[in-house]
Amino acid sequence: MTTLDRLEYDLVVEINQKKQARHLLLFEDKEGLRLVPLEASSHSLGRDPTNSIVLHSKAVSRQHALLLRVTSSNPNDYGFLLIDGDLQGQRSTNGIKVNGVKCRSRRLQDQDLLTLGNHIKARYIAVAPQSDEEFEEYCRNADRQALFSPPASQATVIPEQPSALEEEGLDEAPLIRLASFPEISPSPMLEINLDGELTYLNPAAVHAFPELPLLGMQHPTLNGLLQLIQTSDTHILVREITVADKMYEQSIHFISESDLIRCCVFDITERKLAEAELRKRDRLLQSVAQATTHLLENIGYDAIDTALAILGEAAGVDRICICKNHSLPNTGESATSMRFEWTRASVEPVIHRPHRQEQSYHSPHLKRWYHSLTDEVTIRSLVQDLPEAEQHVLAQDNILSILVVPIIVNYRFWGFIELHNCTREYHWSLQEESILFAMSASISAALQRQDKEEIIRHQAFHDALTDLPNRVLFNDRLDLALAEAQRNNRSVAVMFMDLDRFKLINDTLGHSIGDELLKEVALRLQDCLRDGDTVARWGGDEFTVLLPRIDSVNDAMNTAYRILDALKAAFVIRRHELFVTTSIGIAIYPEDGQEAEILLQNADVALYRSKEHGRGTCQLYNPTMNATEQFVLENSLRHALDREEFILHYQPKVNICTGDIVGLEALVRWEHPEMGLVSPATFIPIAEETGLIVELGEWVLRTACQQAVLWHQMGLTPLSVAINLSARQFYQPNLVEIVAQVLESTGLDPQQLELEITETIAVKNIEFAKSILWNLQELGVHIAMDDFGTGYSSLNYLKQLPFNTLKIDQSFIQDLKPESKDAEIINAVIALGKGLDLKVVAEGVDNEEQLEMLRSLNCEIVQGYLFSRPLNVDSTTNILQANWLQRTQPPPLRRNLALSPSPLT
């Protein structure tokens, strides 16, 4: 259809819609002449008030007659069928007459005179097509008397004859009901023949598709209909069509006997829109679930970016952004800045635009937002319906529709999510709003988790007192520096230092003065270093310094001298004037060692040589300082197993709620025939370096399992034993086979064996670690993460690896005090453990204050010197028997014992 044809067609349709045939009844009753337009598809007549046309006479029945509209394919060619009685076949008492002839039903013609119940008369009048305004004018100004009594030449004379139904002897009522159904049906019905000619339209079709007679087979209801019938194997079909902006389901019935195609059309627009809404809701729900899962499984800001992309695609929006609240640096006013943004490829990002950063909530375009969002009320609107100040700002980003949902973190208004439609106007539903509230809650949870992880991560890598890097972060930076130095053939310097006679200050002035002094020392040390250098608190009064890029040994010596000079000035702390000096040992890569551990050991050796030569000095490492001692120790270590010089000590793990010993940790000790008891800190690194740790570790595993079985045989059960695995042990290819063989040979229940590994070991090769740990768990062995908080402290690793227990490192317990950062960290770890269904054990509990703090934080299992030092087998057996005897005591006494660690000390 050309543009001109279309314009002509629209004009004709408009005219046809404005003008249509009109029909009316003019009644003569006790109220006079009453004009009733016949505009509906059916009319009921009778004295009952429920009828559409009420007859005011007792001579007529309650349901006296029916008028049914009868149409053809021409919308203006229609009339009415008069039926005596109702659709159920119940006749009226006094019947009906048309032009004086009594009948049961009659197709009315213009000027027919109707008699109802012998008293009520009515003239049926057909009026030429008129518009609504013209018909109203006609009815208002019509000469009713003249219309009711027309000239004799206009009177319709019908000879008395029986109705067609009576002639055929058919049951009239069912046929009338059948004939009336299409006329009164609210659904459009139509009929065509095989030549494509329109043979019937019911009133609903005329009303719904006024252009159908003009368009014919080009109309969507008829287009392709003949081809569909010709190619189909069945006579009954259903298809969906679209007419204008509505959707319909078309039921098609081909009557082959009469070569007619009858159709009934049902408006399914609302159903389709509802289905589309349901599909969109389902997509949104799925995207929220997917995004939430992603946020739970991943950490960092990249996870939020990915979650926004998932949500944006599902929601069908053009842009999603997250804005965070903060204070303006100059005024302190509450403000907001965009922090995250996702856009479609065709939409321009706005995150870097000035009006999206550092925007005060006092600004006119944000003042209303602040009050609504703090009350957790969303903002959803077409931009054109918003206040002018808001329109002005949003128009800069080409936003047509917007939905803003608040983000609440820890019961505080943290910020908000904005969803933008920039290419079309869209009205957000309440259902979509509630789904996006769920997404806001997921982002809130992710942000809370991220904040907690940042706290844990910072505390894991920094000293709680001085906020300097701790030994874990120092070691990490040292590893990176050595790798870079190896690539670029450069030198690295490591310094080990401690404060001279610091213990005297602690003992005389108290620990609080000592702590403040350490903070001041840390500040002066930082001032002595270049950008890129690192100073860390190693522990107590010990510090380490990393100089990752030096050109010569002189650079390291000069830095050491600056540190010595910086500490010469007095420290004034609470009116006390304190003077401290430091001793420094220096080791240089690669001359003094090519591994971090060796460099630190050699720097430590140089430190003690510095003290021997007078405090307040520095010494470079010299290989002659410890070569003989190292060689003797390593040589002795190689024969220690054969000579049975190793023994195991056991330290109890205690449930502080019950006082019961729930397990033991096996710790290896070396009883050298000449040097006496050698510290594990001395011989374990040598064993690791030489590979003897593998053989030693298997001995520890077997000996501990054998001893646990002996205790079980004494009735001391259940009782688990925990064994530390070194990195070399863990990554040996036959670890699982060794553990299985030891369990089988000793007869220990696998559930009573717990293997401890550190975070660093686990994440060195995450896939290998995952495989090994799952295989161990399949044996029934329990797995514990040791020293949690000193390594990566990643929830992702905890989720991937099958741990049963988390052991909080003793570095967090040492300075544990109410309202300290350590308390916050421990509380977070305990909550984390409970959330992941893990046991939590606190190590290094040495005093009552720490115990009470842990009790208040709901940490049930502890380990430390407060309860017992690591003890030999005999002493451990004694305290186990005493503890098992304690379990037979009445509950009140047991509770007292649980509150006091005295039975184990």
JSON list of N, CA and C in Angstrom, two decimals, residues 33-64:
[
{"chain": "A", "resi": 33, "resn": "LEU", "atom": "N", "xyz": [-44.69, 9.28, 24.97]},
{"chain": "A", "resi": 33, "resn": "LEU", "atom": "CA", "xyz": [-43.81, 8.78, 23.92]},
{"chain": "A", "resi": 33, "resn": "LEU", "atom": "C", "xyz": [-42.37, 8.80, 24.42]},
{"chain": "A", "resi": 34, "resn": "ARG", "atom": "N", "xyz": [-41.75, 7.62, 24.38]},
{"chain": "A", "resi": 34, "resn": "ARG", "atom": "CA", "xyz": [-40.38, 7.47, 24.92]},
{"chain": "A", "resi": 34, "resn": "ARG", "atom": "C", "xyz": [-39.47, 6.92, 23.83]},
{"chain": "A", "resi": 35, "resn": "LEU", "atom": "N", "xyz": [-38.38, 7.65, 23.53]},
{"chain": "A", "resi": 35, "resn": "LEU", "atom": "CA", "xyz": [-37.46, 7.26, 22.45]},
{"chain": "A", "resi": 35, "resn": "LEU", "atom": "C", "xyz": [-36.26, 6.54, 23.06]},
{"chain": "A", "resi": 36, "resn": "VAL", "atom": "N", "xyz": [-35.98, 5.31, 22.56]},
{"chain": "A", "resi": 36, "resn": "VAL", "atom": "CA", "xyz": [-34.88, 4.50, 23.09]},
{"chain": "A", "resi": 36, "resn": "VAL", "atom": "C", "xyz": [-33.94, 4.13, 21.94]},
{"chain": "A", "resi": 37, "resn": "PRO", "atom": "N", "xyz": [-32.71, 4.69, 21.88]},
{"chain": "A", "resi": 37, "resn": "PRO", "atom": "CA", "xyz": [-31.74, 4.29, 20.85]},
{"chain": "A", "resi": 37, "resn": "PRO", "atom": "C", "xyz": [-31.31, 2.83, 21.08]},
{"chain": "A", "resi": 38, "resn": "LEU", "atom": "N", "xyz": [-31.16, 2.06, 20.00]},
{"chain": "A", "resi": 38, "resn": "LEU", "atom": "CA", "xyz": [-30.72, 0.67, 20.09]},
{"chain": "A", "resi": 38, "resn": "LEU", "atom": "C", "xyz": [-29.24, 0.61, 19.70]},
{"chain": "A", "resi": 39, "resn": "GLU", "atom": "N", "xyz": [-28.35, 0.72, 20.69]},
{"chain": "A", "resi": 39, "resn": "GLU", "atom": "CA", "xyz": [-26.92, 0.81, 20.42]},
{"chain": "A", "resi": 39, "resn": "GLU", "atom": "C", "xyz": [-26.16, -0.46, 20.82]},
{"chain": "A", "resi": 40, "resn": "ALA", "atom": "N", "xyz": [-26.77, -1.28, 21.68]},
{"chain": "A", "resi": 40, "resn": "ALA", "atom": "CA", "xyz": [-26.09, -2.50, 22.12]},
{"chain": "A", "resi": 40, "resn": "ALA", "atom": "C", "xyz": [-26.39, -3.65, 21.17]},
{"chain": "A", "resi": 41, "resn": "SER", "atom": "N", "xyz": [-25.67, -4.78, 21.37]},
{"chain": "A", "resi": 41, "resn": "SER", "atom": "CA", "xyz": [-25.88, -5.96, 20.53]},
{"chain": "A", "resi": 41, "resn": "SER", "atom": "C", "xyz": [-27.18, -6.67, 20.88]},
{"chain": "A", "resi": 42, "resn": "SER", "atom": "N", "xyz": [-27.63, -6.51, 22.10]},
{"chain": "A", "resi": 42, "resn": "SER", "atom": "CA", "xyz": [-28.88, -7.15, 22.52]},
{"chain": "A", "resi": 42, "resn": "SER", "atom": "C", "xyz": [-29.57, -6.28, 23.56]},
{"chain": "A", "resi": 43, "resn": "HIS", "atom": "N", "xyz": [-30.89, -6.41, 23.57]},
{"chain": "A", "resi": 43, "resn": "HIS", "atom": "CA", "xyz": [-31.70, -5.65, 24.53]},
{"chain": "A", "resi": 43, "resn": "HIS", "atom": "C", "xyz": [-32.78, -6.58, 25.05]},
{"chain": "A", "resi": 44, "resn": "SER", "atom": "N", "xyz": [-32.98, -6.55, 26.37]},
{"chain": "A", "resi": 44, "resn": "SER", "atom": "CA", "xyz": [-34.08, -7.30, 26.97]},
{"chain": "A", "resi": 44, "resn": "SER", "atom": "C", "xyz": [-35.19, -6.33, 27.32]},
{"chain": "A", "resi": 45, "resn": "LEU", "atom": "N", "xyz": [-36.46, -6.76, 27.08]},
{"chain": "A", "resi": 45, "resn": "LEU", "atom": "CA", "xyz": [-37.63, -5.92, 27.32]},
{"chain": "A", "resi": 45, "resn": "LEU", "atom": "C", "xyz": [-38.53, -6.62, 28.32]},
{"chain": "A", "resi": 46, "resn": "GLY", "atom": "N", "xyz": [-39.06, -5.90, 29.29]},
{"chain": "A", "resi": 46, "resn": "GLY", "atom": "CA", "xyz": [-39.97, -6.47, 30.28]},
{"chain": "A", "resi": 46, "resn": "GLY", "atom": "C", "xyz": [-40.16, -5.50, 31.41]},
{"chain": "A", "resi": 47, "resn": "ARG", "atom": "N", "xyz": [-41.08, -5.89, 32.32]},
{"chain": "A", "resi": 47, "resn": "ARG", "atom": "CA", "xyz": [-41.37, -4.96, 33.42]},
{"chain": "A", "resi": 47, "resn": "ARG", "atom": "C", "xyz": [-40.36, -5.04, 34.56]},
{"chain": "A", "resi": 48, "resn": "ASP", "atom": "N", "xyz": [-39.53, -6.09, 34.59]},
{"chain": "A", "resi": 48, "resn": "ASP", "atom": "CA", "xyz": [-38.52, -6.22, 35.65]},
{"chain": "A", "resi": 48, "resn": "ASP", "atom": "C", "xyz": [-37.46, -5.12, 35.50]},
{"chain": "A", "resi": 49, "resn": "PRO", "atom": "N", "xyz": [-37.07, -4.46, 36.59]},
{"chain": "A", "resi": 49, "resn": "PRO", "atom": "CA", "xyz": [-36.11, -3.33, 36.50]},
{"chain": "A", "resi": 49, "resn": "PRO", "atom": "C", "xyz": [-34.73, -3.75, 35.98]},
{"chain": "A", "resi": 50, "resn": "THR", "atom": "N", "xyz": [-34.45, -5.05, 35.98]},
{"chain": "A", "resi": 50, "resn": "THR", "atom": "CA", "xyz": [-33.12, -5.48, 35.51]},
{"chain": "A", "resi": 50, "resn": "THR", "atom": "C", "xyz": [-33.03, -5.48, 33.99]},
{"chain": "A", "resi": 51, "resn": "ASN", "atom": "N", "xyz": [-34.14, -5.32, 33.28]},
{"chain": "A", "resi": 51, "resn": "ASN", "atom": "CA", "xyz": [-34.11, -5.30, 31.82]},
{"chain": "A", "resi": 51, "resn": "ASN", "atom": "C", "xyz": [-33.43, -4.03, 31.32]},
{"chain": "A", "resi": 52, "resn": "SER", "atom": "N", "xyz": [-32.80, -4.14, 30.15]},
{"chain": "A", "resi": 52, "resn": "SER", "atom": "CA", "xyz": [-32.18, -2.94, 29.57]},
{"chain": "A", "resi": 52, "resn": "SER", "atom": "C", "xyz": [-33.24, -1.93, 29.11]},
{"chain": "A", "resi": 53, "resn": "ILE", "atom": "N", "xyz": [-34.43, -2.42, 28.71]},
{"chain": "A", "resi": 53, "resn": "ILE", "atom": "CA", "xyz": [-35.56, -1.53, 28.38]},
{"chain": "A", "resi": 53, "resn": "ILE", "atom": "C", "xyz": [-36.72, -1.96, 29.27]},
{"chain": "A", "resi": 54, "resn": "VAL", "atom": "N", "xyz": [-37.08, -1.11, 30.22]},
{"chain": "A", "resi": 54, "resn": "VAL", "atom": "CA", "xyz": [-38.13, -1.43, 31.19]},
{"chain": "A", "resi": 54, "resn": "VAL", "atom": "C", "xyz": [-39.48, -0.96, 30.64]},
{"chain": "A", "resi": 55, "resn": "LEU", "atom": "N", "xyz": [-40.48, -1.87, 30.63]},
{"chain": "A", "resi": 55, "resn": "LEU", "atom": "CA", "xyz": [-41.83, -1.57, 30.14]},
{"chain": "A", "resi": 55, "resn": "LEU", "atom": "C", "xyz": [-42.73, -1.34, 31.36]},
{"chain": "A", "resi": 56, "resn": "HIS", "atom": "N", "xyz": [-43.38, -0.21, 31.38]},
{"chain": "A", "resi": 56, "resn": "HIS", "atom": "CA", "xyz": [-44.17, 0.18, 32.56]},
{"chain": "A", "resi": 56, "resn": "HIS", "atom": "C", "xyz": [-45.62, -0.26, 32.39]},
{"chain": "A", "resi": 57, "resn": "SER", "atom": "N", "xyz": [-45.84, -1.56, 32.51]},
{"chain": "A", "resi": 57, "resn": "SER", "atom": "CA", "xyz": [-47.20, -2.10, 32.41]},
{"chain": "A", "resi": 57, "resn": "SER", "atom": "C", "xyz": [-47.23, -3.47, 33.05]},
{"chain": "A", "resi": 58, "resn": "LYS", "atom": "N", "xyz": [-48.31, -3.74, 33.81]},
{"chain": "A", "resi": 58, "resn": "LYS", "atom": "CA", "xyz": [-48.45, -5.05, 34.43]},
{"chain": "A", "resi": 58, "resn": "LYS", "atom": "C", "xyz": [-48.91, -6.11, 33.43]},
{"chain": "A", "resi": 59, "resn": "ALA", "atom": "N", "xyz": [-49.30, -5.64, 32.23]},
{"chain": "A", "resi": 59, "resn": "ALA", "atom": "CA", "xyz": [-49.79, -6.58, 31.22]},
{"chain": "A", "resi": 59, "resn": "ALA", "atom": "C", "xyz": [-48.65, -7.29, 30.51]},
{"chain": "A", "resi": 60, "resn": "VAL", "atom": "N", "xyz": [-47.42, -6.82, 30.70]},
{"chain": "A", "resi": 60, "resn": "VAL", "atom": "CA", "xyz": [-46.28, -7.47, 30.08]},
{"chain": "A", "resi": 60, "resn": "VAL", "atom": "C", "xyz": [-45.57, -8.34, 31.09]},
{"chain": "A", "resi": 61, "resn": "SER", "atom": "N", "xyz": [-44.83, -9.33, 30.61]},
{"chain": "A", "resi": 61, "resn": "SER", "atom": "CA", "xyz": [-44.12, -10.25, 31.50]},
{"chain": "A", "resi": 61, "resn": "SER", "atom": "C", "xyz": [-42.85, -9.61, 32.03]},
{"chain": "A", "resi": 62, "resn": "ARG", "atom": "N", "xyz": [-42.30, -10.28, 33.06]},
{"chain": "A", "resi": 62, "resn": "ARG", "atom": "CA", "xyz": [-41.04, -9.76, 33.63]},
{"chain": "A", "resi": 62, "resn": "ARG", "atom": "C", "xyz": [-39.94, -9.78, 32.57]},
{"chain": "A", "resi": 63, "resn": "GLN", "atom": "N", "xyz": [-39.83, -10.87, 31.83]},
{"chain": "A", "resi": 63, "resn": "GLN", "atom": "CA", "xyz": [-38.89, -10.97, 30.71]},
{"chain": "A", "resi": 63, "resn": "GLN", "atom": "C", "xyz": [-39.75, -11.20, 29.47]},
{"chain": "A", "resi": 64, "resn": "HIS", "atom": "N", "xyz": [-40.19, -10.13, 28.85]},
{"chain": "A", "resi": 64, "resn": "HIS", "atom": "CA", "xyz": [-41.23, -10.26, 27.83]},
{"chain": "A", "resi": 64, "resn": "HIS", "atom": "C", "xyz": [-40.66, -10.58, 26.45]}
]
